PDB file of C-alpha atoms in Angstrom:
ATOM      1  CA  PRO A  11      58.595   1.638 -19.776  1.00  0.00           C
ATOM      2  CA  ARG A  12      61.318   1.109 -17.642  1.00  0.00           C
ATOM      3  CA  ASP A  13      63.513   2.620 -20.523  1.00  0.00           C
ATOM      4  CA  ARG A  14      60.721   5.327 -19.897  1.00  0.00           C
ATOM      5  CA  GLU A  15      61.086   5.607 -16.524  1.00  0.00           C
ATOM      6  CA  HIS A  16      64.894   5.901 -16.466  1.00  0.00           C
ATOM      7  CA  PHE A  17      65.431   8.730 -19.893  1.00  0.00           C
ATOM      8  CA  VAL A  18      62.998  10.646 -17.628  1.00  0.00           C
ATOM      9  CA  ASN A  19      65.093  10.024 -13.841  1.00  0.00           C
ATOM     10  CA  LEU A  20      68.756  10.937 -16.057  1.00  0.00           C
ATOM     11  CA  THR A  21      66.581  13.687 -17.329  1.00  0.00           C
ATOM     12  CA  ARG A  22      64.573  15.589 -15.149  1.00  0.00           C
ATOM     13  CA  ASN A  23      65.244  18.742 -13.682  1.00  0.00           C
ATOM     14  CA  LYS A  24      68.119  19.579 -16.457  1.00  0.00           C
ATOM     15  CA  ILE A  25      68.391  20.801 -19.985  1.00  0.00           C
ATOM     16  CA  LEU A  26      67.098  18.657 -22.870  1.00  0.00           C
ATOM     17  CA  ILE A  27      67.888  19.528 -26.625  1.00  0.00           C
ATOM     18  CA  VAL A  28      65.956  17.493 -28.831  1.00  0.00           C
ATOM     19  CA  GLY A  29      64.700  17.352 -32.831  1.00  0.00           C
ATOM     20  CA  ARG A  30      62.101  18.565 -34.422  1.00  0.00           C
ATOM     21  CA  LYS A  31      60.848  14.601 -34.614  1.00  0.00           C
ATOM     22  CA  THR A  32      61.576  14.036 -31.248  1.00  0.00           C
ATOM     23  CA  PHE A  33      59.930  16.479 -30.255  1.00  0.00           C
ATOM     24  CA  ALA A  34      56.515  16.677 -32.567  1.00  0.00           C
ATOM     25  CA  ASP A  35      55.743  13.080 -33.208  1.00  0.00           C
ATOM     26  CA  GLU A  36      56.640  11.754 -30.304  1.00  0.00           C
ATOM     27  CA  ASP A  37      53.673  13.874 -28.127  1.00  0.00           C
ATOM     28  CA  PRO A  38      51.887  16.603 -29.599  1.00  0.00           C
ATOM     29  CA  THR A  39      50.890  17.901 -26.278  1.00  0.00           C
ATOM     30  CA  GLY A  40      54.486  18.003 -25.722  1.00  0.00           C
ATOM     31  CA  ALA A  41      54.161  15.847 -22.130  1.00  0.00           C
ATOM     32  CA  HIS A  42      56.974  13.585 -22.289  1.00  0.00           C
ATOM     33  CA  VAL A  43      59.052  16.343 -22.007  1.00  0.00           C
ATOM     34  CA  ASP A  44      56.828  18.160 -18.792  1.00  0.00           C
ATOM     35  CA  HIS A  45      59.383  17.141 -16.442  1.00  0.00           C
ATOM     36  CA  VAL A  46      62.948  18.996 -17.874  1.00  0.00           C
ATOM     37  CA  ARG A  47      63.967  22.212 -17.325  1.00  0.00           C
ATOM     38  CA  LEU A  48      63.946  23.458 -20.673  1.00  0.00           C
ATOM     39  CA  CYS A  49      63.669  21.925 -23.712  1.00  0.00           C
ATOM     40  CA  ILE A  50      65.348  23.139 -26.923  1.00  0.00           C
ATOM     41  CA  VAL A  51      64.120  21.696 -30.172  1.00  0.00           C
ATOM     42  CA  VAL A  52      66.915  21.948 -32.598  1.00  0.00           C
ATOM     43  CA  SER A  53      64.715  22.348 -36.390  1.00  0.00           C
ATOM     44  CA  LYS A  54      65.368  24.724 -39.778  1.00  0.00           C
ATOM     45  CA  THR A  55      61.356  24.544 -40.213  1.00  0.00           C
ATOM     46  CA  MET A  56      59.591  24.552 -36.889  1.00  0.00           C
ATOM     47  CA  ASP A  57      58.699  27.582 -33.979  1.00  0.00           C
ATOM     48  CA  ALA A  58      56.936  28.804 -31.116  1.00  0.00           C
ATOM     49  CA  SER A  59      53.650  29.015 -33.399  1.00  0.00           C
ATOM     50  CA  ASP A  60      53.780  25.141 -34.237  1.00  0.00           C
ATOM     51  CA  LEU A  61      53.275  25.027 -30.307  1.00  0.00           C
ATOM     52  CA  GLY A  62      49.680  26.619 -30.922  1.00  0.00           C
ATOM     53  CA  ASP A  63      48.347  26.588 -27.299  1.00  0.00           C
ATOM     54  CA  ARG A  64      51.499  24.018 -25.489  1.00  0.00           C
ATOM     55  CA  ASN A  65      52.622  26.786 -24.127  1.00  0.00           C
ATOM     56  CA  GLY A  66      49.603  28.354 -22.699  1.00  0.00           C
ATOM     57  CA  ARG A  67      48.645  25.712 -20.621  1.00  0.00           C
ATOM     58  CA  VAL A  68      47.799  26.863 -16.498  1.00  0.00           C
ATOM     59  CA  ASN A  69      48.882  24.213 -13.618  1.00  0.00           C
ATOM     60  CA  VAL A  70      46.338  24.314 -11.464  1.00  0.00           C
ATOM     61  CA  ASP A  71      47.563  22.874  -8.909  1.00  0.00           C
ATOM     62  CA  ASP A  72      50.066  25.487  -7.859  1.00  0.00           C
ATOM     63  CA  GLY A  73      47.654  28.136  -7.553  1.00  0.00           C
ATOM     64  CA  GLY A  74      49.534  30.552  -9.848  1.00  0.00           C
ATOM     65  CA  ASP A  75      46.970  32.090 -12.561  1.00  0.00           C
ATOM     66  CA  ASN A  76      49.780  31.743 -15.087  1.00  0.00           C
ATOM     67  CA  ALA A  77      51.937  29.168 -14.365  1.00  0.00           C
ATOM     68  CA  LEU A  78      53.427  26.063 -16.350  1.00  0.00           C
ATOM     69  CA  THR A  79      52.624  22.892 -16.523  1.00  0.00           C
ATOM     70  CA  GLY A  80      56.166  21.989 -18.789  1.00  0.00           C
ATOM     71  CA  PRO A  81      59.329  23.251 -18.805  1.00  0.00           C
ATOM     72  CA  GLU A  82      60.129  26.311 -21.744  1.00  0.00           C
ATOM     73  CA  VAL A  83      60.371  25.765 -25.028  1.00  0.00           C
ATOM     74  CA  LYS A  84      62.808  27.237 -27.148  1.00  0.00           C
ATOM     75  CA  PHE A  85      63.692  26.577 -30.219  1.00  0.00           C
ATOM     76  CA  ALA A  86      67.057  26.485 -32.269  1.00  0.00           C
ATOM     77  CA  ARG A  87      68.385  26.375 -36.116  1.00  0.00           C
ATOM     78  CA  SER A  88      71.161  23.899 -35.427  1.00  0.00           C
ATOM     79  CA  PHE A  89      72.762  22.243 -32.890  1.00  0.00           C
ATOM     80  CA  ASP A  90      75.806  24.580 -32.409  1.00  0.00           C
ATOM     81  CA  GLU A  91      72.271  27.109 -31.999  1.00  0.00           C
ATOM     82  CA  ALA A  92      71.176  25.064 -29.505  1.00  0.00           C
ATOM     83  CA  LEU A  93      74.260  24.607 -27.110  1.00  0.00           C
ATOM     84  CA  GLU A  94      74.350  28.346 -27.313  1.00  0.00           C
ATOM     85  CA  LEU A  95      71.046  28.623 -25.983  1.00  0.00           C
ATOM     86  CA  ALA A  96      71.698  25.847 -23.208  1.00  0.00           C
ATOM     87  CA  SER A  97      75.064  27.782 -21.953  1.00  0.00           C
ATOM     88  CA  LEU A  98      72.892  31.814 -21.524  1.00  0.00           C
ATOM     89  CA  GLU A  99      70.407  29.941 -18.408  1.00  0.00           C
ATOM     90  CA  PRO A 100      71.445  30.271 -15.143  1.00  0.00           C
ATOM     91  CA  LEU A 101      73.801  27.491 -13.244  1.00  0.00           C
ATOM     92  CA  LYS A 102      71.650  25.606 -11.247  1.00  0.00           C
ATOM     93  CA  ILE A 103      73.022  23.363  -8.612  1.00  0.00           C
ATOM     94  CA  ASP A 104      71.102  20.789  -6.204  1.00  0.00           C
ATOM     95  CA  GLY A 105      73.972  19.169  -5.006  1.00  0.00           C
ATOM     96  CA  ARG A 106      73.664  15.807  -7.298  1.00  0.00           C
ATOM     97  CA  ARG A 107      75.973  15.364 -10.839  1.00  0.00           C
TER      98      ARG A 107
END
């Protein structure tokens, strides 16, 4: 529990790069990465069709019709491709390092 809390605090609103097994085996709903801004999954076999309804959930709390409850999930075929995808994301400066 304390490790999980530390992980969430360390990665909140950040870009997270994980492998297929970590993403899929940890929690099939993807709830374990809901705190991050973007999750990039490195896999040669997994793609968006494997998410099922994961990216289609609606956040009823903010009143938006199509708001996502979790982060956007992208797929990369290699770690280098994942780093390239991450580098294309807009820089977010929030006053913390």
